[in-house]
Amino acid sequence: MERNGAPKHDVALARRPPMPGKATVLAMGKAFPSQLIPQECLVEGYFRDTKCQDLAIKEKLERLCKTTTVKTRYTVMSKEILEKYPELATEGSPTIKQKLEIANPAVLQMAMEASLACIEEWGRPVGDITHIVYVSSSEIRLPGGDLYLASQLGLRSDVGRIMLYFLGCYGGVTGLRVAKDIAENNPGSRVLLTTSETTILGFRPPNKERPYDLVGAALFGDGAAAVIVGTDPIPGKESPFMELNHAVQQWKTIGRGINFKLGRDLPAKIEENIEEFCKKLMEKAGLVEFNDLFWAVHPGGPAILNRLESTLKLRSEKLECSRRALMDYGNVSSNTIFYVMEYMREALKRKGGEEWGLALAFGPGITFEGILMRSL
């Protein structure tokens, strides 16, 4: 695994003081598996490893890889894993037990490294963490990863733990909403929010009967992220950079069962509902113009970003951080919003930046998660 904390930020006075009692993001960290795959190498490796000879499927995946805009991704899956578990590349083999043997420790390891990077940037003792929120759609076990992570980090035995499983792509923003509620209702608390994801559970050999498997192969990646959330930052000890001002969740039932795929109608559903949803958040601060905000949008895929940009008539630079995160890491499910926020933190600091913005993510349900944020 590669530990990749955010660039070190010296403790300094914020440009804008946070509102008393409002949750703020105090530090960030991220981590990835050691294997980095350039998009142009993915198809040959995937078909070699799965021993697939179907040229039509191969050509379709090659086309998909070009349309995703992804350039690089990290992955837990490796040649060594497939040598140990050859059944993972065999059509029809029962593999859930083997996949969990790989995924559970890998997800925990990435979560651990992202959390340590975040705590290092925060600069306070690990014993000052009062709560942990753990988000993943990539492991299945009881007790869950929240307990293992808290134990390995050396958190206090009375730390409050919350585990959010199988929320998919909106899980990171849900985690922020939950961490915000905890922080604002427990004065002095410091909440460690950690997300960690791998594509191991969904790994299968290509099959023309499952065309949407190819979308996942072309788009998704692995990694972890962590943030620390708290109210009333301590001057000289903590450096808040984002205020979580107001949070909203909205859902519309369109599901018909358990599916691990990107619905074809997801971009259209987002297009139909996004303007009303954003206005609901913006009115809390008296905001009207979409282009007056910064935008941290989970990049589920280029079609989602394109629809959102055209529907809200956003200037092209408004989604630059989302497009950059998609290009560098792929869609890493719940983690991706934090990679966007990291790029946004740097962009806002460079250009003086807008004060208000939105963090948005979409996922199963269809569920819309949004937070009105304020740059500090």
Coordinates of C-alpha atoms in Angstrom, one line a residue:
M1 CA 0.0 0.0 0.0
E2 CA 1.1 3.6 -0.6
R3 CA 0.3 6.2 2.0
N4 CA -0.5 9.4 0.4
G5 CA -1.4 12.2 2.8
A6 CA -2.5 15.6 1.6
P7 CA 0.3 18.2 1.4
K8 CA 1.4 19.4 4.8
H9 CA -0.4 22.6 5.8
D10 CA 1.0 24.8 8.5
V11 CA -1.3 25.9 11.3
A12 CA -2.4 29.4 10.5
L13 CA -5.3 31.7 11.0
A14 CA -8.1 30.9 8.5
R15 CA -9.0 33.5 5.9
R16 CA -12.6 33.5 7.2
P17 CA -13.5 32.6 10.7
P18 CA -15.8 29.6 11.1
M19 CA -19.2 30.2 12.5
P20 CA -19.4 29.2 16.2
G21 CA -20.8 25.7 16.6
K22 CA -20.6 24.8 12.9
A23 CA -18.7 21.7 11.9
T24 CA -15.4 22.2 10.0
V25 CA -13.0 19.9 8.2
L26 CA -9.7 20.1 10.1
A27 CA -7.5 17.7 8.1
M28 CA -7.4 15.2 5.2
G29 CA -5.5 12.1 4.2
K30 CA -5.6 9.5 1.5
A31 CA -4.0 6.1 0.7
F32 CA -3.9 3.7 -2.2
P33 CA -2.8 0.2 -3.1
S34 CA 0.7 -0.1 -4.5
Q35 CA -0.4 -1.1 -8.0
L36 CA -1.0 1.9 -10.4
I37 CA -2.5 1.0 -13.8
P38 CA -2.3 3.4 -16.7
Q39 CA -5.6 3.3 -18.6
E40 CA -3.9 2.4 -21.9
C41 CA -2.5 -0.8 -20.2
L42 CA -5.8 -2.0 -18.6
V43 CA -7.4 -3.9 -21.4
E44 CA -4.4 -6.1 -22.3
G45 CA -3.8 -6.9 -18.7
Y46 CA -7.5 -7.6 -17.9
F47 CA -7.9 -10.0 -20.9
R48 CA -4.6 -11.7 -20.3
D49 CA -5.4 -12.3 -16.6
T50 CA -8.9 -13.6 -17.3
K51 CA -7.8 -15.6 -20.4
C52 CA -10.6 -14.1 -22.4
Q53 CA -10.3 -14.5 -26.2
D54 CA -13.5 -12.6 -27.3
L55 CA -12.2 -9.8 -29.6
A56 CA -15.6 -8.1 -29.8
I57 CA -15.7 -7.7 -26.0
K58 CA -12.1 -6.5 -26.0
E59 CA -12.8 -3.9 -28.6
K60 CA -15.9 -2.7 -26.6
L61 CA -13.8 -2.3 -23.5
E62 CA -11.1 -0.4 -25.4
R63 CA -13.8 2.1 -26.6
L64 CA -15.2 2.5 -23.1
C65 CA -11.7 3.1 -21.7
K66 CA -11.3 6.0 -24.1
T67 CA -14.6 7.6 -23.2
T68 CA -14.2 7.5 -19.4
T69 CA -11.5 10.2 -19.4
V70 CA -9.7 8.2 -16.7
K71 CA -5.9 8.2 -17.2
T72 CA -4.7 6.2 -14.1
R73 CA -6.1 4.1 -11.3
Y74 CA -4.9 2.2 -8.3
T75 CA -6.0 -1.4 -7.8
V76 CA -5.7 -4.1 -5.1
M77 CA -6.0 -6.9 -7.7
S78 CA -2.7 -8.2 -8.9
K79 CA -1.1 -11.0 -10.8
E80 CA 0.0 -12.6 -7.5
I81 CA -3.6 -12.6 -6.2
L82 CA -4.9 -14.3 -9.4
E83 CA -2.1 -16.9 -9.2
K84 CA -3.3 -17.7 -5.6
Y85 CA -7.0 -17.6 -6.5
P86 CA -7.3 -18.7 -10.2
E87 CA -11.0 -19.3 -9.7
L88 CA -11.5 -15.5 -9.7
A89 CA -10.9 -15.5 -13.4
T90 CA -13.0 -18.6 -14.1
E91 CA -16.6 -18.0 -15.3
G92 CA -19.2 -19.5 -12.9
S93 CA -16.9 -20.3 -10.0
P94 CA -18.2 -19.5 -6.5
T95 CA -15.8 -16.8 -5.3
I96 CA -17.4 -14.7 -2.5
K97 CA -15.3 -16.4 0.2
Q98 CA -12.1 -15.8 -1.6
K99 CA -12.9 -12.2 -2.5
L100 CA -13.6 -11.4 1.1
E101 CA -10.3 -13.0 2.2
I102 CA -8.7 -10.4 -0.1
A103 CA -10.9 -7.4 0.3
N104 CA -11.4 -7.3 4.1
P105 CA -7.7 -6.9 5.0
A106 CA -7.0 -4.7 2.0
V107 CA -9.8 -2.3 2.8
L108 CA -8.7 -2.1 6.4
Q109 CA -5.0 -1.5 5.5
M110 CA -5.9 1.4 3.2
A111 CA -8.3 2.9 5.8
M112 CA -5.5 2.7 8.4
E113 CA -2.9 4.4 6.2
A114 CA -5.4 7.2 5.1
S115 CA -6.3 7.8 8.8
L116 CA -2.7 8.0 9.9
A117 CA -2.0 10.5 7.2
C118 CA -5.0 12.6 8.2
I119 CA -4.1 12.4 11.9
E120 CA -0.5 13.5 11.1
E121 CA -1.8 16.6 9.2
W122 CA -4.2 17.3 12.1
G123 CA -1.3 17.4 14.5
R124 CA -3.1 16.4 17.7
P125 CA -2.9 13.2 19.7
V126 CA -4.9 10.2 18.5
G127 CA -6.4 10.0 22.0
D128 CA -8.3 13.3 21.2
I129 CA -10.5 11.5 18.7
T130 CA -13.9 11.0 20.3
H131 CA -15.9 9.4 17.4
I132 CA -15.2 7.4 14.3
V133 CA -17.4 7.1 11.2
Y134 CA -16.4 4.2 8.9
V135 CA -17.7 4.0 5.3
S136 CA -17.2 1.1 2.9
S137 CA -19.1 -0.8 0.2
S138 CA -16.2 -3.2 -0.2
E139 CA -16.1 -5.5 2.9
I140 CA -18.6 -7.8 4.6
R141 CA -17.9 -8.9 8.2
L142 CA -19.0 -8.6 11.8
P143 CA -17.5 -7.0 13.8
G144 CA -17.0 -4.4 11.0
G145 CA -14.0 -2.5 9.9
D146 CA -14.8 0.3 12.3
L147 CA -13.8 -1.8 15.3
Y148 CA -10.6 -3.1 13.7
L149 CA -9.6 0.4 12.6
A150 CA -10.3 1.9 16.0
S151 CA -8.3 -0.8 17.6
Q152 CA -5.3 -0.6 15.3
L153 CA -5.2 3.2 15.5
G154 CA -5.1 2.9 19.3
L155 CA -8.2 4.9 19.9
R156 CA -9.8 5.0 23.3
S157 CA -12.1 2.1 24.1
D158 CA -15.0 4.4 24.7
V159 CA -14.7 6.1 21.3
G160 CA -18.1 6.3 19.6
R161 CA -18.2 4.2 16.4
I162 CA -20.6 4.3 13.5
M163 CA -20.4 2.0 10.5
L164 CA -22.0 2.9 7.1
Y165 CA -22.0 0.0 4.7
F166 CA -23.0 -0.3 1.0
L167 CA -24.0 3.2 0.3
G168 CA -22.0 3.3 -2.9
C169 CA -20.9 6.5 -4.5
Y170 CA -22.7 8.9 -2.2
G171 CA -21.3 7.3 1.0
G172 CA -18.5 9.9 1.4
V173 CA -21.0 12.8 1.6
T174 CA -23.3 10.8 3.8
G175 CA -20.3 10.3 6.1
L176 CA -19.7 14.0 6.2
R177 CA -23.3 14.6 7.1
V178 CA -23.2 12.1 9.9
A179 CA -19.8 13.5 11.2
K180 CA -21.3 17.0 11.0
D181 CA -24.3 16.0 13.1
I182 CA -22.0 14.3 15.7
A183 CA -19.6 17.2 16.0
E184 CA -22.4 19.8 16.3
N185 CA -24.3 17.9 18.9
N186 CA -21.2 17.0 21.0
P187 CA -19.3 20.1 21.7
G188 CA -15.5 19.5 21.8
S189 CA -15.8 16.3 19.9
R190 CA -13.4 15.3 17.1
V191 CA -14.7 12.9 14.5
L192 CA -12.5 10.7 12.3
L193 CA -14.4 9.9 9.1
T194 CA -12.7 7.2 7.0
T195 CA -13.8 5.7 3.7
S196 CA -12.1 2.7 2.0
E197 CA -13.0 0.9 -1.2
T198 CA -11.8 -1.9 -3.5
T199 CA -13.3 -3.3 -6.7
I200 CA -12.3 -6.9 -5.6
L201 CA -15.9 -7.9 -4.8
G202 CA -17.1 -7.0 -8.3
F203 CA -14.2 -8.6 -10.1
R204 CA -15.4 -11.1 -12.8
P205 CA -14.1 -12.3 -16.2
P206 CA -15.6 -10.4 -19.1
N207 CA -18.9 -11.9 -20.5
K208 CA -21.0 -10.6 -23.4
E209 CA -24.1 -11.4 -21.2
R210 CA -22.9 -8.8 -18.7
P211 CA -22.0 -5.7 -20.7
Y212 CA -22.1 -3.5 -17.6
D213 CA -19.2 -5.3 -16.1
L214 CA -17.1 -3.6 -18.8
V215 CA -18.2 -0.2 -17.6
G216 CA -16.9 -1.0 -14.1
A217 CA -13.7 -2.4 -15.5
A218 CA -13.2 0.9 -17.4
L219 CA -14.1 3.3 -14.7
F220 CA -13.6 2.2 -11.1
G221 CA -10.5 2.2 -8.9
D222 CA -9.4 1.4 -5.3
G223 CA -8.3 3.7 -2.5
A224 CA -9.1 5.2 0.9
A225 CA -9.6 8.7 2.4
A226 CA -10.0 10.3 5.8
V227 CA -11.0 13.6 7.3
I228 CA -11.3 14.9 10.8
V229 CA -14.4 17.0 11.6
G230 CA -15.0 19.2 14.6
T231 CA -16.5 22.5 15.7
D232 CA -14.8 25.6 17.3
P233 CA -11.2 24.9 16.1
I234 CA -8.5 25.5 18.7
P235 CA -6.5 28.6 17.5
G236 CA -2.8 27.8 16.9
K237 CA -3.5 24.0 17.1
E238 CA -6.0 23.3 14.3
S239 CA -6.4 24.6 10.7
P240 CA -10.0 24.4 9.5
F241 CA -10.3 24.9 5.7
M242 CA -13.9 24.0 5.1
E243 CA -17.1 24.6 7.0
L244 CA -20.0 22.1 6.7
N245 CA -22.8 24.6 6.8
H246 CA -26.0 22.7 5.9
A247 CA -26.7 19.1 4.7
V248 CA -29.6 17.6 2.7
Q249 CA -30.4 14.1 1.5
Q250 CA -33.1 13.4 -1.0
W251 CA -34.1 10.1 -2.7
K252 CA -36.4 8.8 -5.4
T253 CA -37.1 5.1 -5.6
I254 CA -36.2 3.6 -8.9
G255 CA -34.4 0.4 -7.8
R256 CA -35.8 -3.1 -8.4
G257 CA -33.4 -5.2 -6.5
I258 CA -29.7 -5.6 -5.7
N259 CA -27.5 -4.4 -8.6
F260 CA -23.8 -3.4 -8.7
K261 CA -23.9 -1.3 -11.9
L262 CA -24.2 2.3 -13.1
G263 CA -27.8 2.7 -14.3
R264 CA -28.2 4.0 -17.8
D265 CA -30.8 6.5 -16.6
L266 CA -28.7 7.9 -13.8
P267 CA -27.4 10.9 -15.7
A268 CA -31.0 11.7 -16.9
K269 CA -32.4 11.4 -13.3
I270 CA -29.7 13.7 -12.1
E271 CA -30.5 16.2 -14.8
E272 CA -34.2 16.2 -13.9
N273 CA -33.7 16.8 -10.2
I274 CA -30.4 18.6 -9.7
E275 CA -31.5 22.2 -10.1
E276 CA -34.2 22.0 -7.4
F277 CA -31.9 20.0 -5.1
C278 CA -29.1 22.6 -5.3
K279 CA -31.5 25.5 -4.8
K280 CA -32.7 23.9 -1.6
L281 CA -29.1 24.0 -0.2
M282 CA -28.3 27.4 -1.6
E283 CA -31.3 29.2 -0.1
K284 CA -29.9 28.5 3.3
A285 CA -27.2 31.2 2.6
G286 CA -29.3 33.4 0.3
L287 CA -27.4 32.2 -2.8
V288 CA -28.9 32.4 -6.2
E289 CA -26.3 32.2 -9.0
F290 CA -24.8 28.7 -9.6
N291 CA -21.6 30.2 -11.1
D292 CA -21.0 32.2 -7.9
L293 CA -20.2 28.9 -6.1
F294 CA -17.3 26.4 -6.1
W295 CA -18.4 22.8 -6.9
A296 CA -17.1 19.6 -5.4
V297 CA -19.1 16.9 -7.3
H298 CA -18.5 13.2 -7.1
P299 CA -17.4 12.2 -10.6
G300 CA -19.5 9.1 -11.1
G301 CA -18.5 9.3 -14.8
P302 CA -18.1 12.0 -17.5
A303 CA -21.8 11.8 -18.5
I304 CA -22.9 12.8 -15.0
L305 CA -20.5 15.7 -14.9
N306 CA -21.5 16.8 -18.4
R307 CA -25.2 16.7 -17.7
L308 CA -24.8 18.7 -14.5
E309 CA -22.6 21.3 -16.2
S310 CA -25.1 21.8 -19.0
T311 CA -28.2 21.8 -16.9
L312 CA -26.9 24.4 -14.4
K313 CA -25.1 26.3 -17.2
L314 CA -21.8 26.1 -15.2
R315 CA -18.7 27.6 -16.6
S316 CA -16.3 24.8 -17.7
E317 CA -13.7 25.5 -14.9
K318 CA -16.4 24.9 -12.2
L319 CA -16.0 21.1 -12.4
E320 CA -12.3 21.1 -13.0
C321 CA -11.5 19.5 -9.7
S322 CA -14.0 16.7 -10.2
R323 CA -12.7 16.0 -13.7
R324 CA -9.2 16.0 -12.5
A325 CA -10.0 13.5 -9.7
L326 CA -11.7 11.2 -12.2
M327 CA -8.7 11.4 -14.5
D328 CA -6.2 10.6 -11.8
Y329 CA -8.0 8.0 -9.7
G330 CA -11.1 6.8 -11.6
N331 CA -14.4 6.5 -9.7
V332 CA -13.3 5.3 -6.3
S333 CA -16.9 5.2 -4.9
S334 CA -17.3 6.9 -1.5
N335 CA -13.7 8.1 -1.4
T336 CA -13.7 10.2 -4.6
I337 CA -15.4 13.3 -3.1
F338 CA -12.4 13.7 -0.8
Y339 CA -10.0 13.6 -3.7
V340 CA -12.1 16.3 -5.3
M341 CA -12.1 18.3 -2.0
E342 CA -8.3 18.0 -1.8
Y343 CA -7.9 19.5 -5.3
M344 CA -10.5 22.1 -4.4
R345 CA -8.6 23.1 -1.2
E346 CA -5.5 23.9 -3.3
A347 CA -7.5 25.7 -6.0
L348 CA -9.4 27.9 -3.6
K349 CA -6.1 28.9 -1.9
R350 CA -4.4 29.7 -5.1
K351 CA -7.0 32.0 -6.6
G352 CA -8.5 33.5 -3.5
G353 CA -11.6 31.5 -4.3
E354 CA -15.3 31.6 -3.7
E355 CA -16.7 31.6 -0.2
W356 CA -19.6 29.3 -0.7
G357 CA -19.8 26.0 -2.6
L358 CA -21.6 22.6 -2.8
A359 CA -20.4 19.1 -2.2
L360 CA -22.6 16.6 -4.2
A361 CA -22.8 12.9 -4.7
F362 CA -25.3 10.5 -6.2
G363 CA -25.9 6.8 -5.8
P364 CA -28.3 3.9 -5.2
G365 CA -31.9 4.8 -4.7
I366 CA -31.4 7.1 -6.6
T367 CA -30.1 9.2 -3.7
F368 CA -28.8 12.7 -3.8
E369 CA -26.5 13.8 -1.0
G370 CA -25.5 17.5 -0.7
I371 CA -23.7 19.8 1.7
L372 CA -23.5 23.6 1.5
M373 CA -19.9 24.3 2.3
R374 CA -18.0 27.5 3.2
S375 CA -14.3 28.0 2.4
L376 CA -12.4 29.3 5.3

